[in-house]
CSV table of C-alpha atoms in Angstrom, one decimal:
chain,number,residue,atom,x,y,z
K,29,UNK,CA,-41.4,-53.0,273.8
K,30,UNK,CA,-40.8,-52.0,277.4
K,31,UNK,CA,-43.7,-50.0,278.9
K,32,UNK,CA,-44.0,-47.5,281.7
K,33,UNK,CA,-47.5,-47.1,282.9
K,34,UNK,CA,-48.8,-48.4,279.6
K,35,UNK,CA,-46.6,-46.1,277.4
K,36,UNK,CA,-43.9,-47.8,275.3
K,37,UNK,CA,-40.4,-46.4,275.1
K,38,UNK,CA,-40.7,-45.5,271.4
K,39,UNK,CA,-43.6,-43.3,272.2
K,40,UNK,CA,-41.8,-41.6,275.1
K,41,UNK,CA,-38.7,-41.0,272.9
K,42,UNK,CA,-40.9,-39.4,270.2
K,43,UNK,CA,-42.5,-37.1,272.7
K,44,UNK,CA,-39.2,-36.2,274.3
K,45,UNK,CA,-37.6,-35.2,270.9
K,46,UNK,CA,-40.7,-33.9,269.1
K,47,UNK,CA,-39.6,-30.6,267.5
K,48,UNK,CA,-41.6,-27.4,268.0
K,49,UNK,CA,-42.7,-28.2,271.5
K,50,UNK,CA,-42.3,-25.6,274.2
K,51,UNK,CA,-39.0,-25.8,276.1
K,52,UNK,CA,-39.5,-27.7,279.4
K,53,UNK,CA,-36.8,-25.6,281.1
K,54,UNK,CA,-35.0,-22.3,280.5
K,55,UNK,CA,-31.4,-22.6,279.5
K,56,UNK,CA,-29.4,-23.3,282.7
K,57,UNK,CA,-25.7,-23.1,283.4
K,58,UNK,CA,-23.9,-26.1,284.8
K,59,UNK,CA,-23.6,-24.5,288.2
K,60,UNK,CA,-27.4,-23.7,288.2
K,61,UNK,CA,-28.1,-27.4,287.4
K,62,UNK,CA,-26.0,-28.5,290.4
K,63,UNK,CA,-27.7,-26.0,292.6
K,64,UNK,CA,-31.1,-27.3,291.4
K,65,UNK,CA,-30.0,-30.9,292.0
K,66,UNK,CA,-29.3,-30.0,295.6
K,67,UNK,CA,-32.6,-28.3,296.1
K,68,UNK,CA,-34.5,-31.1,294.4
K,69,UNK,CA,-32.9,-33.9,296.4
K,70,UNK,CA,-33.6,-32.1,299.7
K,71,UNK,CA,-37.3,-32.6,299.0
K,72,UNK,CA,-36.7,-36.3,298.4
K,73,UNK,CA,-35.2,-36.8,301.9
K,74,UNK,CA,-31.5,-36.2,301.1
K,75,UNK,CA,-31.2,-33.7,303.9
K,76,UNK,CA,-28.9,-33.9,306.8
K,77,UNK,CA,-28.2,-30.3,307.8
K,78,UNK,CA,-25.0,-29.3,306.0
K,79,UNK,CA,-23.8,-32.9,305.4
K,80,UNK,CA,-23.6,-34.4,302.0
K,81,UNK,CA,-21.9,-33.5,298.7
K,82,UNK,CA,-22.6,-33.7,295.0
K,83,UNK,CA,-19.9,-33.5,292.4
K,84,UNK,CA,-20.4,-33.1,288.7
K,85,UNK,CA,-17.4,-33.6,286.4
K,86,UNK,CA,-17.4,-31.3,283.4
K,87,UNK,CA,-16.1,-32.3,279.9
K,88,UNK,CA,-12.9,-30.4,280.6
K,89,UNK,CA,-12.2,-32.5,283.7
K,90,UNK,CA,-13.0,-29.8,286.2
K,91,UNK,CA,-15.5,-30.7,288.9
K,92,UNK,CA,-18.4,-28.7,290.3
K,93,UNK,CA,-19.5,-29.3,293.9
K,94,UNK,CA,-21.5,-27.8,296.7
K,95,UNK,CA,-19.7,-25.9,299.4
K,96,UNK,CA,-19.1,-27.3,302.9
K,97,UNK,CA,-20.6,-24.3,304.8
K,98,UNK,CA,-24.1,-24.2,303.2
K,99,UNK,CA,-27.1,-26.5,303.4
K,100,UNK,CA,-28.4,-27.9,300.2
K,101,UNK,CA,-31.7,-26.1,300.7
K,102,UNK,CA,-30.1,-22.6,300.5
K,103,UNK,CA,-27.6,-23.1,297.6
K,104,UNK,CA,-27.7,-20.9,294.6
K,105,UNK,CA,-25.6,-21.2,291.4
K,106,UNK,CA,-23.2,-18.6,292.6
K,107,UNK,CA,-22.3,-20.7,295.6
K,108,UNK,CA,-21.1,-23.7,293.6
K,109,UNK,CA,-17.4,-24.3,293.8
K,110,UNK,CA,-15.2,-25.4,290.9
K,111,UNK,CA,-12.3,-27.8,291.5
K,112,UNK,CA,-9.6,-29.2,289.3
K,113,UNK,CA,-9.4,-33.0,288.9
K,114,UNK,CA,-7.1,-33.2,292.0
K,115,UNK,CA,-9.6,-31.3,294.2
K,116,UNK,CA,-8.0,-27.9,294.3
K,117,UNK,CA,-10.4,-25.0,294.4
K,118,UNK,CA,-10.0,-22.9,291.2
K,119,UNK,CA,-13.2,-20.9,291.5
K,120,UNK,CA,-15.6,-20.2,294.4
K,121,UNK,CA,-15.9,-18.3,297.7
K,122,UNK,CA,-16.5,-21.3,300.0
K,123,UNK,CA,-14.6,-24.3,301.3
K,124,UNK,CA,-15.0,-27.9,300.2
K,125,UNK,CA,-15.7,-30.8,302.6
K,126,UNK,CA,-12.7,-32.8,303.7
K,127,UNK,CA,-14.6,-35.9,302.6
K,128,UNK,CA,-14.3,-34.9,298.9
K,129,UNK,CA,-11.7,-37.6,298.4
K,130,UNK,CA,-14.4,-40.2,298.0
K,131,UNK,CA,-15.7,-38.3,295.0
K,132,UNK,CA,-12.4,-37.7,293.5
K,133,UNK,CA,-11.5,-41.3,293.7
K,134,UNK,CA,-14.7,-42.4,292.2
K,135,UNK,CA,-14.4,-39.9,289.3
K,136,UNK,CA,-10.8,-41.2,288.7
K,137,UNK,CA,-11.7,-44.9,288.8
K,138,UNK,CA,-15.1,-44.7,287.0
K,139,UNK,CA,-15.0,-43.0,283.6
K,140,UNK,CA,-18.8,-43.4,283.5
K,141,UNK,CA,-19.3,-41.6,286.9
K,142,UNK,CA,-19.6,-38.0,286.0
K,143,UNK,CA,-21.9,-37.4,288.9
K,144,UNK,CA,-21.4,-38.6,292.5
K,145,UNK,CA,-23.9,-38.0,295.3
K,146,UNK,CA,-23.4,-38.8,298.9
K,147,UNK,CA,-25.5,-37.9,301.9
K,148,UNK,CA,-27.4,-39.4,304.9
K,149,UNK,CA,-30.9,-39.6,303.5
K,150,UNK,CA,-33.8,-40.3,305.8
K,151,UNK,CA,-35.2,-43.7,304.7
K,152,UNK,CA,-32.2,-45.2,302.9
K,153,UNK,CA,-30.2,-44.1,305.9
K,154,UNK,CA,-32.5,-46.2,308.1
K,155,UNK,CA,-31.8,-49.3,306.0
K,156,UNK,CA,-28.1,-48.6,306.0
K,157,UNK,CA,-28.2,-48.5,309.8
K,158,UNK,CA,-30.1,-51.7,309.9
K,159,UNK,CA,-27.5,-53.1,307.5
K,160,UNK,CA,-30.3,-54.5,305.3
K,161,UNK,CA,-31.2,-53.9,301.7
K,162,UNK,CA,-34.8,-52.7,301.2
K,163,UNK,CA,-37.0,-55.1,299.1
K,164,UNK,CA,-38.8,-53.7,296.0
K,165,UNK,CA,-42.5,-53.5,296.6
K,166,UNK,CA,-43.8,-51.3,293.8
K,167,UNK,CA,-43.2,-50.0,290.4
K,168,UNK,CA,-41.6,-46.7,291.4
K,169,UNK,CA,-39.2,-48.7,293.6
K,170,UNK,CA,-38.2,-50.8,290.6
K,171,UNK,CA,-37.1,-48.0,288.2
K,172,UNK,CA,-33.4,-48.6,288.7
K,173,UNK,CA,-33.4,-52.4,289.0
K,174,UNK,CA,-32.9,-54.8,291.9
K,175,UNK,CA,-29.2,-54.9,292.8
K,176,UNK,CA,-28.2,-52.7,295.7
K,177,UNK,CA,-24.8,-53.3,297.3
K,178,UNK,CA,-24.4,-52.8,301.0
K,179,UNK,CA,-20.9,-51.7,302.0
K,180,UNK,CA,-20.7,-52.9,305.6
K,181,UNK,CA,-17.1,-52.2,306.7
K,182,UNK,CA,-17.7,-48.9,308.6
K,183,UNK,CA,-14.4,-47.3,309.5
K,184,UNK,CA,-15.4,-43.8,310.2
K,185,UNK,CA,-16.0,-40.8,307.9
K,186,UNK,CA,-14.5,-40.4,304.5
K,187,UNK,CA,-11.7,-38.0,305.3
K,188,UNK,CA,-9.3,-40.9,305.4
K,189,UNK,CA,-8.1,-41.8,301.9
K,190,UNK,CA,-7.8,-45.5,302.6
K,191,UNK,CA,-11.3,-45.6,304.0
K,192,UNK,CA,-12.8,-43.9,301.0
K,193,UNK,CA,-10.8,-46.0,298.6
K,194,UNK,CA,-12.1,-49.2,300.1
K,195,UNK,CA,-15.6,-47.9,299.6
K,196,UNK,CA,-14.8,-47.1,296.0
K,197,UNK,CA,-13.5,-50.6,295.4
K,198,UNK,CA,-16.5,-52.2,297.1
K,199,UNK,CA,-18.9,-50.2,294.9
K,200,UNK,CA,-17.2,-51.6,291.8
K,201,UNK,CA,-19.4,-50.8,288.7
K,202,UNK,CA,-22.6,-50.5,290.7
K,203,UNK,CA,-24.9,-47.5,290.2
K,204,UNK,CA,-25.5,-47.0,293.9
K,205,UNK,CA,-24.9,-48.4,297.4
K,206,UNK,CA,-25.9,-48.3,301.0
K,207,UNK,CA,-23.1,-47.4,303.4
K,208,UNK,CA,-23.7,-49.3,306.6
K,209,UNK,CA,-24.3,-47.1,309.7
K,210,UNK,CA,-23.6,-44.1,307.5
K,211,UNK,CA,-25.7,-43.2,304.5
K,212,UNK,CA,-26.1,-43.6,300.7
K,213,UNK,CA,-24.0,-43.2,297.6
K,214,UNK,CA,-25.2,-42.8,294.0
K,215,UNK,CA,-23.3,-42.3,290.8
K,216,UNK,CA,-24.5,-41.4,287.3
K,217,UNK,CA,-23.4,-40.5,283.8
K,218,UNK,CA,-25.1,-37.1,284.1
K,219,UNK,CA,-27.4,-35.2,286.5
K,220,UNK,CA,-30.6,-36.5,285.1
K,221,UNK,CA,-29.6,-40.2,285.5
K,222,UNK,CA,-28.2,-39.6,289.0
K,223,UNK,CA,-31.3,-37.8,290.0
K,224,UNK,CA,-33.5,-40.7,289.0
K,225,UNK,CA,-31.3,-43.1,290.9
K,226,UNK,CA,-31.2,-40.9,294.0
K,227,UNK,CA,-35.0,-40.5,294.2
K,228,UNK,CA,-35.7,-44.1,293.4
K,229,UNK,CA,-33.3,-45.3,296.1
K,230,UNK,CA,-35.1,-43.1,298.7
K,231,UNK,CA,-38.6,-44.0,297.5
K,232,UNK,CA,-37.7,-47.8,297.5
K,233,UNK,CA,-36.4,-47.4,301.1
K,234,UNK,CA,-39.4,-45.4,302.2
K,235,UNK,CA,-42.0,-47.8,300.7
K,236,UNK,CA,-40.2,-50.9,302.1
K,237,UNK,CA,-40.1,-49.3,305.6
K,238,UNK,CA,-43.8,-48.4,305.4
K,239,UNK,CA,-44.7,-52.0,304.3
K,240,UNK,CA,-42.7,-53.5,307.2
K,241,UNK,CA,-44.5,-51.2,309.6
K,242,UNK,CA,-47.8,-52.2,308.1
K,243,UNK,CA,-47.1,-55.9,308.9
K,244,UNK,CA,-45.1,-56.9,305.8
K,245,UNK,CA,-45.9,-57.7,302.2
K,246,UNK,CA,-44.7,-59.6,299.1
K,247,UNK,CA,-41.8,-58.0,297.3
K,248,UNK,CA,-41.8,-58.0,293.5
K,249,UNK,CA,-39.8,-60.8,292.0
K,250,UNK,CA,-36.6,-59.9,290.2
K,251,UNK,CA,-38.3,-60.8,286.9
K,252,UNK,CA,-41.1,-58.3,287.6
K,253,UNK,CA,-38.6,-55.6,288.6
K,254,UNK,CA,-36.7,-56.1,285.4
K,255,UNK,CA,-40.0,-55.7,283.4
K,256,UNK,CA,-40.7,-52.3,284.8
K,257,UNK,CA,-37.2,-51.0,285.4
K,258,UNK,CA,-36.1,-48.1,283.1
K,259,UNK,CA,-33.3,-49.2,280.8
K,260,UNK,CA,-33.1,-45.8,279.1
K,261,UNK,CA,-29.9,-44.1,280.3
K,262,UNK,CA,-31.6,-40.8,280.1
K,263,UNK,CA,-33.9,-41.8,282.9
K,264,UNK,CA,-37.6,-41.3,283.3
K,265,UNK,CA,-38.8,-38.8,280.7
K,266,UNK,CA,-39.7,-35.3,281.9
K,267,UNK,CA,-39.2,-36.0,285.7
K,268,UNK,CA,-36.0,-34.0,286.0
K,269,UNK,CA,-37.6,-31.0,284.3
K,270,UNK,CA,-40.8,-31.2,286.3
K,271,UNK,CA,-38.9,-31.3,289.7
K,272,UNK,CA,-36.6,-28.5,288.5
K,273,UNK,CA,-39.6,-26.3,287.5
K,274,UNK,CA,-41.0,-26.8,291.0
K,275,UNK,CA,-37.8,-25.4,292.6
K,276,UNK,CA,-37.7,-22.6,290.1
K,277,UNK,CA,-41.2,-21.6,291.0
K,278,UNK,CA,-40.3,-21.5,294.7
K,279,UNK,CA,-37.1,-19.6,294.2
K,280,UNK,CA,-36.4,-18.2,290.8
K,281,UNK,CA,-33.2,-16.6,292.1
K,282,UNK,CA,-31.4,-19.9,292.8
K,283,UNK,CA,-30.0,-20.0,289.3
K,284,UNK,CA,-28.2,-16.7,289.7
């Protein structure tokens, strides 16, 4: 059985579903979860002032997203904007980024992509600007596998529909990508999965950058990466809740 730090998946599943245990998080609205995601990712390096956008497609087809005017670090649940599948605002007091088309196209072409995250993170942004894919040097960098596409046809920002569509087509069925001279893109079936992918991408990029600054090292082989990668679609058990609790301790009002 696959193991994470010596704990097999069956054991993790049992702990994750064991009845009678204390709830790891209070009940949260969809909007509160999107606001939490923004706050959580800021601490992981996904923080370029007011740049970046997260979309979360609901079961009814509507889409939740962060507003254009506010930084991820200040968002609350009440700031989250609701869009229809075509990108029209149907609820909310703020505007939406002109680059939302990239997300709408991804949601339309990828039935599995209920969450789309784009920003200009610190370390993965460095690798994107170098037009290089960071090697995998440690276990935490390996959680989401080896393959990391690099989309290297920079044509400007994503307000242009043809530009964003070319990025969508280049992504294919990948879980994430580096956008050359631009930033990073992550998709997921839900917020938990997308969160793990986003933090793993930034950790992998940071660790690889540090190793290169230290004089270089030996990356893990693809075989080793596959041994420690997390095949479970629900992501690493408990990490979403732990990071969410951290944000709630710092600002309990963000869910309002």
